[in-house]
Amino acid sequence: MSDAPGLEVVGVTKRFGDFAALSDVSLRLHPGTVHALLGENGAGKSTLVKCIMGFYHADAGELLLDGREIKVGNPRDAQQAGIGMVYQHFTLVPSMTILENLTMGLGFRPGRIDWKVERAKLTAFLDTMPFRVPIDRPVSSLAAGEKQKAEILKQLYLQAKLLILDEPTSVLTPQEADEMLGLIRSMATAGQLTVLIITHKFREVLAFADEVTVLRRGKQVGGGKVSELSVPEMARLMVGDQASRDHAGREEREPGEVMLALTGVQALDDAGGPALQGVDLTVRRGEIVGIAGVSGNGQTALVEVLGGQRRHQGAVTVGGEPFGATREEIARHNFALLPEEPLRNACVGRMSVGENMAFRSFDRAPIGSGVWVKRGALRRHARDLVERYNVRTTGIDAPIMTLSGGNVQRAVLGRELSGEVDVLVCANPVFGLDFSAVADIHGQIVAARNRGAAVLLVSEDLDELLELADRILVMSGGAIVYETKRESADRQSIGLHMAGHA
Amino acid sequence: MAAEALGWWGVPLAVGAGAIRVSTPFLFVSLGEVVTETSGRINLGLEGTLVMGAMSGYAISFYTGSPWLGVLAAGIVGSLLGALHAGICSLPKVNDIAVGIALLLFGTGLAFFLGTPFVAPQAPNLPSIPLGFWSDVPQIQAALKVNVLFFIGVAAAPLLAWALRNTGVGLMIRMVGDNAEAARAMGYSPLTVRLWATCFGGFMAGVGGSFLSLYYPGSWSEGLSSGQGIIAVALVIFARWRPMYCLWASLLFGGAGALGPALQSVGISQGYYLFNAAPYVLTLVIMIIACSPDRTLAGAPGELSITK
């Protein structure tokens, strides 16, 4: 293998209209190192790597690969220069095998493909790699960790010497993440690769990166050798000195009576396979029960069952009564739900912010009166929620799809929490949000718990659960496989159960 | 009557013979549509393409005296209609289903308009191979007269299945249809691939149409197609986007389509129209069985607008 290259980014500026997404950002990747790019959502990390990959064209600045200036007009150019990127979403074709995917990546040959030759070529390549993937199963049947490895292998198979990883561990168990990053790191140390990794997890920066660059609001605000920086310093660089709203402090309180109970709940996934295989759990008043797990282990189906979006067998009770998520039951039990991807699962994108915020209450006083909806009351309700929950919008008449992800999340949470809440179900409530939004939303969830709501919090972010939950349940293969109290929670054993290894 | 000589045995024989005869247009249309849909686009206009193919094939056969030139012309006209569909769908924010319905109406209307002079004259038909030469029974001889196009269709199914797995073009089509973003990142152009895939689908539908006018029933009229083009599109879903399944499904639909005439041949003429509706009832039943609110269709190309 040839040597890892060095890359210099000099004074890159990128504007979208009046908005400067990047202003005069420079960074230097030394050959054979792992460089972390740290920053909040919206800090410009993605914009920067998209400029490097040729998806965007920078307004100013240049790229130097091993000291020579290169022009990257499109992703193909980047690939030719030996720069490969692994995206947050998977880019392998789901219905095709890894062999087919990687062979097609090599370039287009219209005629017959000699699978014997291709297989031999790929096998020979894989023998030189530190990790292994099954090459003959359709990608759609692989676990997230295997897919992520396959994505990396694809880039290496396409001769990438400089690898850009965009939040590569968000879908992996802690063990898988450590394994994957460890392998990448060892390849860098061996001089085979130079790596730029986008992340917001300090743990990964400390454990696997040599150097770090911190971006905030499109500007480079600091960086250096990881060994010379502390976590508080990096955190301060990342969020700046702006005071985020305080977390609602969690009050010490004994949980009350059982509000939400699931017994032997089973459900099928979209492909007709088992998604939930007998889930038993209870959530009591005044406690947050966290559901940990690698995505794709039934969490989505669980939330869909609770939201009435998926048929199931087994008993779901709220407040001791059978619960089928009808509108009447939801209102009677003060049931609130913040599903994942709320714009898709809990909103009508083209309807206004105000209308979306009234979805729970438009048929009840004060907004509803007989068959009429009182626009005045609806608007007052919306304005009040926008204020209370810091929803940043151009107005309550704007279609909700024009809001940023964090503000859609705030708007839905505001709608769900606006009345009395006895049961709150949240799924990945802060996925992809920036620091201040995370603090806001976490505060609201804890405040609901403090007021006596029973909260079920489904999250793929273990740190979030360790911070918020009173009890953590681990879901694997469609069932609850492990339970631990917050005080005695141990990252290692949770991770093992997430992976289904214990 | 000779039919009485065979008695009730005439029914399965007629259904079997019908399966072969009636299935050919289904087979061609559905094999073409499999390729189009595998590339991530659905062309609902194939009924129009089929009728245009039938008309133009008949017309060319009439003028040149060569039915095979007619088949070729039908294919070319079909691929032009396919290119029209793909071209319109390449524009931003155009829905392929709406375009398909528009082209369905456009194709049939145009065919009726241009085809008026050809209703009366008789054009030379496609030849068939008499596989029933060993038998003395005229029904068997008639039933085993099989058109060459049928064999071409039967050969095309495994060939397509193979090509989708083992050629660069095949993999590219699947890639574009399952994850356009990934294909683009690999340097393939989804719009171009879909253009060719839709042209191919149009070509096959055109050929399927020429079978109607040049072999069975073997003349051009406005009532020539009874929705074969539409049913074939449904059949692709039933066949889970697999060429070999298209072959079996086409035979099944062909057999169902032959049920009415077969029963009539043994003297059951009551409910003739009801039995003729068998393929449509079959379509409904299959759609109900194949659809489920909890499941997405296995094997569906990821980019297809109806399954997204």
CSV table of C-alpha atoms in Angstrom, one decimal, chain A residues 76 91-96 100 104-105 108-113 115 154 269-272 311, chain B residues 162 165-169 171-172 174-175 178-179 181-182 185-188 292-296:
chain,number,residue,atom,x,y,z
A,76,ARG,CA,-15.7,11.6,-8.7
A,91,THR,CA,-24.8,4.5,0.6
A,92,LEU,CA,-24.6,0.9,-0.3
A,93,VAL,CA,-27.4,-0.4,-2.4
A,94,PRO,CA,-29.6,-2.4,0.0
A,95,SER,CA,-30.8,-5.1,-2.3
A,96,MET,CA,-27.3,-5.9,-3.6
A,100,GLU,CA,-22.0,-6.6,-6.1
A,104,MET,CA,-19.9,-1.8,-9.2
A,105,GLY,CA,-17.9,0.9,-7.3
A,108,PHE,CA,-18.6,0.7,-15.2
A,109,ARG,CA,-18.2,-2.3,-17.5
A,110,PRO,CA,-21.4,-2.9,-19.4
A,111,GLY,CA,-20.8,-6.6,-20.3
A,112,ARG,CA,-20.8,-9.8,-18.4
A,113,ILE,CA,-19.1,-9.7,-15.0
A,115,TRP,CA,-17.8,-13.2,-10.6
A,154,LYS,CA,-15.7,0.2,0.0
A,269,ASP,CA,-41.9,-5.2,11.1
A,270,ASP,CA,-42.6,-3.8,7.6
A,271,ALA,CA,-41.1,-6.9,6.0
A,272,GLY,CA,-43.3,-9.2,8.0
A,311,ARG,CA,-50.7,-3.5,15.0
B,162,TRP,CA,-29.4,-13.6,-15.7
B,165,ARG,CA,-27.4,-10.3,-11.9
B,166,ASN,CA,-24.4,-10.9,-14.1
B,167,THR,CA,-23.8,-7.9,-16.3
B,168,GLY,CA,-22.6,-4.4,-15.6
B,169,VAL,CA,-25.7,-3.0,-17.2
B,171,LEU,CA,-26.3,-4.2,-11.9
B,172,MET,CA,-26.3,-0.5,-12.9
B,174,ARG,CA,-30.6,-2.3,-10.1
B,175,MET,CA,-28.4,0.2,-8.4
B,178,ASP,CA,-32.7,0.8,-5.4
B,179,ASN,CA,-30.6,3.8,-4.2
B,181,GLU,CA,-28.0,8.6,-4.3
B,182,ALA,CA,-25.5,5.8,-4.1
B,185,ALA,CA,-22.0,8.9,-5.8
B,186,MET,CA,-20.5,6.1,-7.9
B,187,GLY,CA,-20.7,8.2,-11.0
B,188,TYR,CA,-23.8,6.7,-12.6
B,292,SER,CA,-50.7,-5.7,3.7
B,293,PRO,CA,-50.8,-2.5,5.8
B,294,ASP,CA,-48.0,-3.8,8.0
B,295,ARG,CA,-45.6,-4.8,5.3
B,296,THR,CA,-43.8,-3.2,2.4
